[in-house]
Amino acid sequence: MAIVKMKRLRLIGMAEDREALLEQLQHAGCVELSQPDEQLDDPAWESLTRADGAALLEARAREASLNAALDTLDRYVPAKTGGIFSRRPEVAEGTLFAEETALAAEKTARVIDEAQKELTAAEGELARLQAQRQVLLPWAPLDVPLDLQGTREVSFTFGAVPARTNVGTLQAELAEQSGLCQLEWAGQDKEQRYLLVIFHKSVESEVFDLLRRHEFVRSSLKGWTGTAAENLARLDEQRAELEARIEALRTSVAAQAEHRMALELGIDQTAQVMARGKAEEQLLESRATFFLEGWFPAPEEQKLTEALKGFLCAWETAEPTEEEYPQVPIQLKNNPVTAPFNVITEMYSMPAYDGVDPNPLMAPFFILFFGFMMNDIGYGLLMALGTVLYLKLAEPRGNTRKMMTMFFMCGLSSIFWGCLTGSFFGDFLPKLFQLLGISDDFVWFWPPLFTPINDIILVMVGSMALGVIQVFTGMAVSMAEKFRHGQVLDAVSGEIAWWIILGGAAMAICSTAVAGAPAALGTAGLVVLAVGLALLLAGNLIRAGGLSGIVGFGGDIYNGVSGYFSDILSYLRLMALMMAGSIIASVFNTLGSVFGLVPFLIVAIIGNALNLVLNLLGCYVHTMRLQCLEFFGRFYKDGGKAFRPLTVETKYVDVLKEEL
């Protein structure tokens, strides 16, 4: 339950072994590579250069191709999933890295890509035919060739007028103006009426002047031969052929669904190649050799030695110096109870290498506070049983497994506090027994120790007491860290002085606030308080080297009093969340019970489900806040970066480790 000790690795190997050695390190999964920047300024290393990154670029292109093929396949045949309880398939590590896996993925991607290209072209051609058909459709009723040519005396013009045009009025005006013009009407759409204008060339200007007044526009039908109906029939034949071709191509793509696993394996394999490619960018190399630096956990040195065995290389390991602490990656080692809380620490910030692992200290408080705010047997049972079911059926890994395990423990804590308050979905059982006529005064199967609604003062005091315990725990850890780093003066004039001050103040207050308290208690409290203040003043005077330390003493008094007071008051959110959850559950139960048994069950189930969701979010957020601000602020030294070794990480499958 601590920060794992790390060691630096420096290695020089033969260029021909580079890829194989990186594969072996990836299999071992215990080394995080880093850039050896300091060597670049050393003239002795000037013959070494950065790797060109060609392998990474190639892998990225391959990954993009495989992902595009999988996306195309998903559009036509969506992947079937088993829901939240689905498990990822397991494959042997040798299968994942096999050349056959890459070839199968590339073949499937190539088939899908070629089919998709043809499909895209066919769909584009179909869209073009559809557009042409829309142009010709209004002319279908007109049984004349679209390439109709005029004679020496007569002209033929295709065009359209707005759909609102009165046909009779237009015909009459043309007849009145000239008898040498005839209109042949075609079809119409929502906006226009289509027509063929036949007129003698001698009246062309009069005809078009009249037509322009009716907003006549010419239609361009160049390139068409034969009637519109003949062209539409030809287009329909071409469209039918294209639709059949498109359907065949879609079927061809859908048929590759049986090779989906090959694509997914190929993507996961390419991810490993990309990881090694990124690692290669950290290396320095010459024509014959390469140089790498990295970090590995000290307990895994034997594992590293086994991984490097068989390669012609030279390496050294060393403990990090204090100057290197900011660059040392952080790995936390915890027991099964506290390990799930690593996810909380990582979301906040990893501890510094010379800091302290907060998880063993935080876990009990996190579990206790979450359950205190939830405080319901029913909600706790749902949390515990739901997380166990998910862990059993889905077998999640990584942070998802940690989160589920953490919520399982919080569910048990909620059951514990619910037993103390007698809450089972709020007051669900009393209301149910009352509606069934079993009991009008049922409270719980055993007397509750307290209830949030009726014992507000007790809940408030309990919340602040929990806050005092956590704040004092943080002070104790801070004091221990200061002693460990030789900061004795800071520890004595800091945490120890404030313990004495707070203890003396509590004694003095109790002597007057508690009935029957002896007067000597108040006197003793004032003496203790004075001792604490003296220690605080002495520490400031020593650090300042003179009376100027009085200014720092005043600042410490102000910051300390306001800081401790505000921090402890922050723990009243424990009371607020506990009461809010209980009251909301009670409101829903009472609301449903007004209308009878069946409405009660419906309203209670819906209301308590909503209350559970709100409580899960609220309890998680506020518990996190108390840990990250009020608790961590006392002792936590952050700034570390998580240990990210070169290892096998997959998206679609779980890898079964085996010897390579």
XYZ file of C-alpha atoms in Angstrom:
660
model
C 0.000 0.000 0.000
C 2.502 2.499 -1.198
C 4.160 4.137 -4.159
C 6.174 1.476 -5.950
C 9.901 2.147 -6.099
C 11.064 2.763 -9.653
C 14.402 2.351 -11.388
C 15.841 3.952 -14.487
C 16.827 1.702 -17.372
C 19.485 2.599 -19.950
C 20.132 0.141 -22.765
C 22.268 -0.053 -25.897
C 21.385 -2.760 -28.403
C 21.975 -3.836 -31.972
C 19.814 -2.138 -34.595
C 18.849 -5.489 -36.109
C 17.328 -6.527 -32.740
C 15.385 -3.339 -32.177
C 11.963 -4.529 -33.331
C 12.239 -7.909 -31.612
C 13.448 -6.330 -28.379
C 10.561 -3.833 -28.353
C 8.125 -6.695 -28.946
C 9.583 -8.520 -25.959
C 9.342 -5.408 -23.780
C 5.736 -4.969 -24.892
C 5.019 -8.562 -23.943
C 6.641 -8.039 -20.541
C 4.685 -4.796 -20.025
C 6.974 -3.424 -17.330
C 8.959 -0.603 -18.986
C 7.867 2.931 -19.801
C 10.193 4.474 -22.358
C 11.259 8.110 -22.084
C 13.203 10.481 -24.289
C 16.945 10.627 -23.451
C 17.182 14.369 -24.042
C 20.310 14.922 -21.986
C 22.411 12.807 -24.352
C 21.672 15.043 -27.326
C 23.920 17.774 -25.930
C 26.840 15.403 -25.349
C 29.361 15.395 -28.246
C 30.025 11.716 -27.570
C 26.462 10.936 -28.644
C 26.323 13.121 -31.755
C 26.359 10.084 -34.054
C 22.949 9.011 -32.701
C 19.745 10.460 -34.150
C 16.031 10.104 -33.569
C 14.211 7.244 -35.284
C 12.503 8.344 -38.527
C 9.016 7.201 -37.460
C 8.266 5.501 -40.798
C 6.856 2.423 -39.073
C 4.436 4.564 -37.073
C 3.192 6.382 -40.169
C 2.655 3.088 -41.961
C 0.794 1.651 -38.979
C -1.436 4.726 -38.727
C -2.359 4.443 -42.406
C -3.168 0.762 -41.939
C -5.244 1.505 -38.854
C -7.208 4.166 -40.746
C -7.900 1.696 -43.557
C -9.084 -1.046 -41.188
C -11.244 1.343 -39.163
C -12.830 2.690 -42.356
C -13.639 -0.866 -43.459
C -15.150 -1.683 -40.057
C -17.222 1.529 -40.101
C -18.509 0.610 -43.566
C -19.416 -2.879 -42.385
C -21.202 -1.457 -39.341
C -23.360 0.745 -41.587
C -24.767 -2.265 -43.417
C -24.545 -4.915 -40.697
C -24.428 -3.365 -37.216
C -22.431 -5.420 -34.742
C -24.519 -7.525 -32.387
C -23.758 -6.848 -28.760
C -24.869 -8.576 -25.611
C -25.612 -5.281 -23.868
C -23.820 -4.120 -20.753
C -23.106 -7.704 -19.717
C -21.326 -8.682 -22.942
C -17.801 -10.030 -22.667
C -14.979 -9.421 -25.046
C -13.687 -12.512 -26.849
C -10.383 -13.930 -25.654
C -7.493 -14.679 -27.995
C -4.004 -15.951 -27.417
C -1.222 -13.394 -27.626
C 0.408 -15.408 -30.387
C -2.786 -15.211 -32.449
C -2.975 -11.449 -32.011
C 0.563 -10.941 -33.304
C 0.435 -13.638 -36.024
C 1.079 -12.625 -39.633
C -2.062 -14.543 -40.662
C -4.100 -12.140 -38.534
C -2.748 -9.154 -40.445
C -3.285 -10.807 -43.828
C -6.882 -11.786 -42.997
C -7.684 -8.252 -41.845
C -6.115 -6.669 -44.915
C -7.981 -9.047 -47.245
C -11.326 -8.279 -45.621
C -10.626 -4.537 -45.643
C -9.636 -4.688 -49.317
C -12.859 -6.503 -50.305
C -14.986 -4.016 -48.362
C -13.057 -1.015 -49.689
C -13.381 -2.111 -53.328
C -17.072 -2.846 -52.915
C -17.603 0.499 -51.210
C -15.849 2.382 -54.007
C -18.053 0.686 -56.607
C -21.070 1.304 -54.425
C -20.258 4.988 -54.111
C -19.872 5.313 -57.885
C -23.124 3.424 -58.517
C -25.035 5.520 -56.010
C -23.655 8.671 -57.636
C -24.790 7.459 -61.046
C -28.218 6.578 -59.621
C -28.532 10.085 -58.194
C -27.660 11.503 -61.641
C -30.345 9.369 -63.292
C -32.874 10.458 -60.688
C -32.089 14.106 -61.439
C -32.467 13.508 -65.173
C -35.769 11.748 -64.608
C -37.085 14.706 -62.601
C -36.209 16.979 -65.533
C -38.031 14.785 -68.085
C -41.048 13.806 -66.027
C -43.099 16.986 -66.702
C -42.630 16.477 -70.476
C -43.940 12.902 -70.494
C -47.494 13.821 -71.657
C -46.074 15.637 -74.698
C -45.753 13.164 -77.570
C -43.158 15.076 -79.584
C -39.383 14.580 -79.876
C -37.382 16.691 -77.456
C -34.886 17.427 -80.234
C -37.647 18.851 -82.437
C -36.166 21.291 -84.953
C -37.953 24.301 -86.447
C -38.577 24.807 -90.198
C -37.765 27.770 -92.406
C -41.052 29.422 -91.415
C -42.017 27.826 -88.086
C -40.232 27.758 -84.682
C -40.638 25.316 -81.790
C -39.747 26.471 -78.252
C -39.950 24.428 -75.030
C -40.597 26.386 -71.843
C -42.631 26.900 -68.720
C -44.874 29.427 -67.016
C -45.726 29.687 -63.311
C -48.245 27.117 -62.057
C -50.633 29.942 -61.087
C -50.976 31.034 -64.759
C -54.528 30.921 -66.105
C -54.284 28.725 -69.194
C -57.497 30.022 -70.752
C -56.461 33.653 -70.400
C -53.069 32.976 -72.000
C -54.659 31.087 -74.884
C -57.170 33.864 -75.455
C -54.553 36.619 -75.447
C -52.405 34.746 -77.972
C -55.411 34.118 -80.212
C -56.401 37.783 -80.034
C -52.904 38.981 -80.860
C -52.109 36.479 -83.587
C -53.560 33.380 -85.071
C -50.109 32.155 -86.033
C -49.239 30.663 -82.609
C -50.221 27.400 -80.909
C -49.534 26.064 -77.401
C -49.070 22.335 -76.673
C -49.345 21.728 -72.923
C -47.242 19.130 -71.159
C -47.296 18.321 -67.439
C -46.863 20.509 -64.386
C -45.418 20.461 -60.898
C -45.988 22.609 -57.810
C -44.195 25.586 -59.303
C -44.522 25.494 -63.113
C -46.630 24.469 -66.105
C -44.633 23.114 -69.056
C -45.508 23.754 -72.674
C -44.339 23.716 -76.282
C -44.819 26.994 -78.177
C -45.281 26.659 -81.953
C -45.415 29.926 -83.908
C -44.715 31.488 -87.283
C -41.409 33.334 -87.291
C -43.095 36.483 -88.532
C -44.822 36.956 -85.146
C -41.898 35.876 -82.963
C -41.392 39.195 -81.194
C -45.123 39.657 -80.430
C -45.433 36.117 -79.108
C -42.453 36.375 -76.805
C -43.470 39.824 -75.559
C -46.783 38.371 -74.496
C -45.210 35.251 -72.996
C -42.686 37.308 -70.990
C -45.571 39.201 -69.425
C -46.745 35.814 -68.161
C -43.219 35.045 -66.798
C -42.410 32.491 -69.509
C -38.921 30.912 -69.329
C -37.299 28.664 -71.890
C -36.340 25.100 -70.965
C -33.001 23.652 -72.006
C -33.459 20.130 -73.335
C -30.264 19.873 -75.325
C -28.783 16.432 -75.635
C -32.070 14.548 -75.558
C -33.390 12.662 -78.584
C -36.831 11.104 -78.963
C -39.850 11.777 -76.815
C -39.747 12.303 -73.052
C -41.642 9.030 -72.543
C -39.027 7.107 -74.544
C -36.196 8.671 -72.554
C -37.961 7.983 -69.243
C -38.336 4.324 -70.186
C -34.636 4.115 -70.970
C -33.741 5.835 -67.712
C -35.986 3.450 -65.776
C -34.167 0.481 -67.311
C -30.795 1.951 -66.359
C -32.076 2.733 -62.874
C -33.313 -0.814 -62.397
C -29.907 -2.159 -63.432
C -28.130 0.231 -61.074
C -30.423 -0.606 -58.165
C -29.766 -4.298 -58.731
C -26.034 -3.567 -58.859
C -26.200 -1.497 -55.657
C -28.118 -4.233 -53.870
C -25.557 -6.812 -54.989
C -22.711 -4.614 -53.727
C -24.448 -4.066 -50.402
C -24.940 -7.800 -50.107
C -21.270 -8.245 -50.909
C -20.296 -5.891 -48.089
C -22.784 -7.487 -45.694
C -21.323 -10.906 -46.489
C -18.072 -9.746 -44.897
C -19.818 -9.646 -41.512
C -18.520 -13.137 -40.877
C -15.019 -11.653 -41.070
C -15.732 -8.850 -38.588
C -13.542 -10.589 -36.020
C -10.658 -10.539 -38.503
C -11.004 -6.770 -38.873
C -11.191 -6.220 -35.120
C -8.161 -8.419 -34.525
C -6.315 -6.522 -37.238
C -7.147 -3.181 -35.592
C -5.965 -4.435 -32.199
C -2.805 -5.842 -33.777
C -2.131 -2.541 -35.524
C -2.594 -0.735 -32.199
C 0.292 -2.763 -30.811
C 2.433 -1.898 -33.822
C 1.574 1.779 -33.311
C 2.510 1.529 -29.633
C 5.918 0.177 -30.629
C 6.192 2.872 -33.300
C 5.591 5.556 -30.696
C 8.176 3.863 -28.507
C 10.676 3.937 -31.369
C 10.287 7.710 -31.503
C 11.810 7.791 -28.001
C 14.977 5.995 -29.163
C 18.308 7.250 -30.392
C 19.926 5.221 -33.153
C 22.843 4.846 -35.492
C 23.263 2.522 -38.437
C 24.314 -0.367 -36.201
C 22.979 0.383 -32.704
C 20.151 2.026 -30.794
C 19.846 3.528 -27.324
C 16.793 3.653 -25.076
C 15.931 5.001 -21.656
C 12.963 4.197 -19.497
C 11.554 3.420 -16.082
C 10.427 0.153 -14.573
C 9.169 -0.973 -11.138
C 12.034 -2.180 -8.988
C 10.148 -5.370 -7.952
C 9.983 -6.372 -11.633
C 13.706 -6.198 -12.332
C 13.915 -9.976 -12.625
C 11.065 -9.923 -15.139
C 12.931 -7.304 -17.153
C 16.116 -9.391 -17.029
C 14.221 -12.393 -18.411
C 12.767 -10.258 -21.216
C 16.213 -8.997 -22.270
C 17.853 -12.390 -22.041
C 18.887 -13.616 -25.468
C 19.509 -10.181 -26.980
C 22.974 -8.834 -27.690
C 22.696 -5.650 -25.638
C 24.140 -3.890 -22.621
C 22.041 -2.197 -19.981
C 22.224 -0.628 -16.565
C 19.649 0.163 -13.907
C 19.821 2.868 -11.256
C 17.768 4.406 -8.477
C 16.384 7.856 -9.375
C 18.068 10.866 -7.860
C 16.082 13.593 -6.102
C 16.526 15.812 -9.159
C 14.852 13.110 -11.252
C 11.828 12.665 -8.964
C 9.552 14.909 -11.093
C 10.235 12.664 -14.121
C 9.672 9.342 -12.328
C 6.351 7.730 -13.327
C 4.095 6.657 -10.470
C 2.716 3.174 -9.894
C 0.545 2.519 -6.852
C 0.440 -0.840 -5.115
C -2.613 -1.493 -2.941
C -4.627 -4.367 -1.526
C -7.983 -5.477 -3.045
C -9.909 -3.073 -0.809
C -7.951 0.085 -1.540
C -6.791 -0.654 -5.119
C -10.158 0.344 -6.700
C -9.644 3.862 -5.362
C -6.650 4.319 -7.652
C -9.184 5.535 -10.227
C -10.112 8.404 -7.883
C -6.481 9.341 -7.359
C -5.780 9.289 -11.095
C -8.760 11.556 -11.780
C -7.433 14.040 -9.217
C -3.662 13.860 -9.707
C -1.087 11.194 -9.075
C 1.099 11.711 -5.993
C 4.663 12.899 -6.353
C 7.314 10.194 -6.202
C 8.488 11.378 -2.797
C 4.906 11.850 -1.557
C 2.468 9.454 0.037
C -0.067 7.086 -1.510
C -3.432 8.495 -0.344
C -5.579 5.465 -1.222
C -5.199 3.462 2.022
C -6.063 6.629 3.953
C -8.863 7.763 1.655
C -10.663 4.441 1.068
C -12.215 4.022 4.551
C -13.446 7.625 4.587
C -14.791 7.429 1.022
C -16.738 4.246 1.769
C -17.965 5.547 5.124
C -19.058 8.956 3.805
C -20.794 7.548 0.724
C -22.794 5.095 2.817
C -23.581 7.788 5.412
C -25.149 9.997 2.755
C -26.988 7.136 0.993
C -28.036 5.418 4.294
C -30.625 3.053 2.834
C -30.739 -0.740 2.911
C -32.722 -0.994 -0.327
C -30.467 1.330 -2.292
C -27.392 -0.385 -0.867
C -28.692 -3.821 -1.845
C -29.357 -2.641 -5.397
C -25.849 -1.192 -5.617
C -24.163 -4.293 -4.181
C -26.170 -6.853 -6.161
C -26.002 -4.813 -9.384
C -22.238 -4.400 -9.255
C -21.684 -8.076 -8.349
C -23.889 -9.150 -11.262
C -22.035 -6.860 -13.653
C -18.616 -7.996 -12.438
C -19.652 -11.638 -12.751
C -21.306 -11.521 -16.165
C -19.367 -8.817 -18.016
C -15.967 -9.427 -16.395
C -14.830 -5.816 -17.027
C -11.222 -4.828 -16.748
C -9.238 -1.719 -15.957
C -10.934 1.341 -14.525
C -14.427 -0.022 -15.148
C -13.734 -2.949 -12.840
C -12.256 -0.605 -10.241
C -15.312 1.656 -10.318
C -17.725 -1.269 -9.984
C -15.752 -2.702 -7.063
C -15.709 0.700 -5.384
C -19.498 1.089 -5.737
C -19.970 -2.434 -4.355
C -18.159 -1.437 -1.170
C -20.129 1.810 -1.013
C -23.316 -0.240 -1.349
C -22.328 -2.343 1.674
C -21.661 0.873 3.591
C -25.110 2.150 2.628
C -26.657 -1.063 3.968
C -24.773 -0.600 7.237
C -25.984 2.977 7.741
C -29.467 1.997 6.565
C -29.610 -0.605 9.325
C -28.797 2.142 11.840
C -31.482 4.504 10.503
C -34.114 1.844 9.672
C -34.405 3.055 6.070
C -35.520 0.640 3.346
C -36.393 2.709 0.268
C -37.171 5.441 2.780
C -40.305 4.595 4.757
C -41.532 2.155 2.092
C -42.265 -0.722 4.507
C -44.316 1.300 7.040
C -46.450 2.710 4.220
C -46.850 -0.736 2.631
C -47.841 -2.418 5.902
C -50.289 0.370 6.580
C -51.982 -0.058 3.177
C -52.112 -3.852 3.650
C -53.693 -3.377 7.072
C -50.895 -5.268 8.814
C -49.694 -2.474 11.070
C -50.334 1.243 11.468
C -47.350 1.950 13.694
C -44.631 -0.203 12.095
C -41.219 1.435 12.323
C -38.600 -1.242 11.572
C -37.739 -4.799 12.514
C -35.425 -3.432 15.209
C -35.318 -0.008 16.834
C -33.317 2.404 14.643
C -30.423 4.106 16.353
C -31.477 7.436 14.823
C -33.460 8.817 11.885
C -32.219 11.700 9.702
C -35.545 13.561 9.774
C -36.183 13.326 13.534
C -32.604 13.557 14.832
C -31.241 16.536 12.916
C -28.914 17.734 15.688
C -27.429 14.265 16.125
C -26.844 13.927 12.380
C -25.260 17.403 12.271
C -22.927 16.655 15.166
C -22.068 13.256 13.690
C -21.239 14.824 10.319
C -18.925 17.365 11.912
C -17.348 14.672 14.106
C -16.543 12.628 10.986
C -15.058 15.774 9.489
C -12.886 16.372 12.550
C -11.617 12.786 12.377
C -10.674 13.093 8.701
C -9.100 16.535 9.072
C -7.058 15.340 12.059
C -6.035 12.242 10.101
C -4.787 14.477 7.295
C -2.857 16.540 9.852
C -1.295 13.369 11.278
C -0.145 12.260 7.831
C 1.247 15.729 7.145
C 3.152 15.658 10.430
C 4.591 12.210 9.662
C 5.710 13.381 6.213
C 7.408 16.434 7.683
C 9.281 14.295 10.191
C 10.267 11.910 7.372
C 11.733 14.783 5.386
C 13.468 16.294 8.420
C 11.078 19.260 8.786
C 10.787 18.896 12.560
C 10.227 22.602 13.277
C 7.380 22.805 10.758
C 5.722 19.725 12.277
C 5.996 20.948 15.876
C 4.910 24.515 15.159
C 2.321 23.368 12.664
C 0.198 20.284 13.210
C 1.301 19.611 16.808
C 0.743 23.242 17.825
C -2.718 23.263 16.257
C -3.692 19.987 17.919
C -2.803 21.539 21.247
C -4.637 24.778 20.374
C -7.791 22.976 19.216
C -7.677 20.612 22.173
C -7.302 23.468 24.647
C -10.124 25.420 22.993
C -12.389 22.354 23.158
C -11.641 21.893 26.868
C -12.365 25.538 27.606
C -15.649 25.465 25.670
C -16.783 22.232 27.310
C -16.175 23.674 30.781
C -18.909 26.251 30.169
C -21.155 24.477 27.638
C -21.458 21.111 29.400
C -23.546 21.078 32.555
C -21.676 19.803 35.602
C -18.218 20.196 34.054
C -15.553 21.049 36.640
C -14.188 24.569 36.630
C -10.651 23.186 36.586
C -11.350 21.888 33.080
C -11.653 25.429 31.796
C -8.444 26.503 33.518
C -6.593 23.492 32.130
C -7.994 24.246 28.694
C -6.684 27.784 28.766
C -3.257 26.551 29.833
C -3.187 24.014 27.010
C -4.366 26.681 24.576
C -1.557 29.007 25.705
C 1.031 26.249 25.204
C -0.187 25.675 21.660
C -0.099 29.355 20.842
C 3.416 29.584 22.293
C 4.604 26.755 20.033
C 3.011 28.431 17.005
C 4.640 31.785 17.875
C 8.021 30.189 18.544
C 8.000 28.455 15.185
C 7.297 31.732 13.362
C 9.970 33.613 15.314
C 12.599 30.951 14.586
C 11.784 30.801 10.872
C 11.762 34.610 10.556
C 14.912 34.997 12.669
C 13.432 37.808 14.762
C 10.320 39.688 15.868
C 9.079 39.935 12.285
C 7.768 36.418 12.874
C 4.899 38.008 14.814
C 3.354 38.989 11.490
C 3.485 35.379 10.323
C 2.044 34.290 13.667
C -0.965 36.544 13.151
C -1.467 35.214 9.647
C -1.246 31.628 10.877
C -3.869 32.314 13.566
C -6.280 33.858 11.046
C -5.721 31.248 8.348
C -5.812 28.377 10.818
C -9.023 29.401 12.587
C -10.874 30.262 9.370
C -9.449 27.251 7.548
C -10.291 24.625 10.165
C -13.696 26.162 10.805
C -14.678 26.259 7.111
C -13.266 22.793 6.411
C -15.184 21.172 9.247
C -18.370 23.023 8.257
C -17.946 21.550 4.760
C -18.721 18.146 6.223
C -22.280 19.309 6.898
C -22.904 18.266 3.309
C -22.939 14.728 4.734
C -25.977 15.713 6.777
C -27.571 17.546 3.843
C -27.308 14.595 1.453
C -28.486 12.119 4.099
C -31.562 14.216 4.868
C -32.294 15.034 1.224
C -32.316 11.375 0.200
C -34.533 10.379 3.133
C -37.003 13.225 2.576
C -37.309 12.638 -1.190
C -37.955 8.919 -0.644
C -40.539 9.720 2.043
C -42.301 12.239 -0.236
C -42.673 9.744 -3.068
C -43.876 7.009 -0.715
C -46.400 9.316 0.941
C -47.618 10.664 -2.400
C -48.281 7.172 -3.730
C -49.970 5.918 -0.565
C -52.707 8.544 -0.874
C -54.268 6.766 -3.878
C -54.173 3.136 -2.748
C -51.935 0.080 -2.956
C -51.352 -0.209 -6.717
C -50.653 3.532 -7.299
C -48.424 3.436 -4.220
C -46.302 0.639 -5.672
C -46.012 2.400 -9.048
C -45.150 5.827 -7.622
C -42.802 4.360 -4.993
C -40.873 2.302 -7.549
C -40.494 5.188 -10.011
C -39.740 7.736 -7.300
C -37.189 5.600 -5.494
C -35.496 4.711 -8.782
C -35.138 8.428 -9.535
C -33.950 9.087 -5.990
C -31.349 6.331 -6.284
C -29.934 7.823 -9.480
C -29.794 11.317 -7.955
C -28.205 9.977 -4.775
C -25.589 8.004 -6.688
C -24.513 11.162 -8.497
C -24.740 13.449 -5.466
C -23.027 11.110 -3.023
C -20.217 10.386 -5.469
C -19.570 14.040 -6.307
C -19.693 15.301 -2.721
C -17.621 12.436 -1.349
C -15.037 13.166 -4.030
C -15.055 16.846 -3.066
C -14.434 16.113 0.604
C -11.498 13.860 -0.245
C -9.893 16.095 -2.864
C -10.268 19.426 -1.064
C -10.670 19.066 2.680
C -8.600 15.870 3.077
C -5.915 15.965 0.364
C -5.292 19.641 1.048
C -3.796 18.713 4.428
C -0.999 16.456 3.291
C -1.172 15.484 -0.371
C 1.770 16.304 -2.620
C 0.631 15.841 -6.192
C 2.309 16.359 -9.539
C 3.176 12.768 -10.422
C 2.393 11.128 -13.742
C 0.920 7.659 -13.972
C 3.171 4.780 -15.023
C 2.304 3.924 -18.649
C 4.459 0.993 -19.741
C 4.803 -0.295 -23.263
C 2.286 -3.121 -23.077
C -0.454 -4.914 -24.979
C -3.631 -2.805 -24.896
C -6.613 -3.850 -27.004
C -10.064 -2.501 -27.839
C -11.981 -5.505 -29.112
C -10.450 -8.617 -27.513
C -8.895 -9.737 -24.263
C -5.419 -11.188 -24.681
C -4.336 -14.397 -22.983
C -0.678 -14.003 -22.089
C 1.723 -16.664 -23.278
C 5.426 -17.054 -23.783
C 6.654 -15.566 -27.042
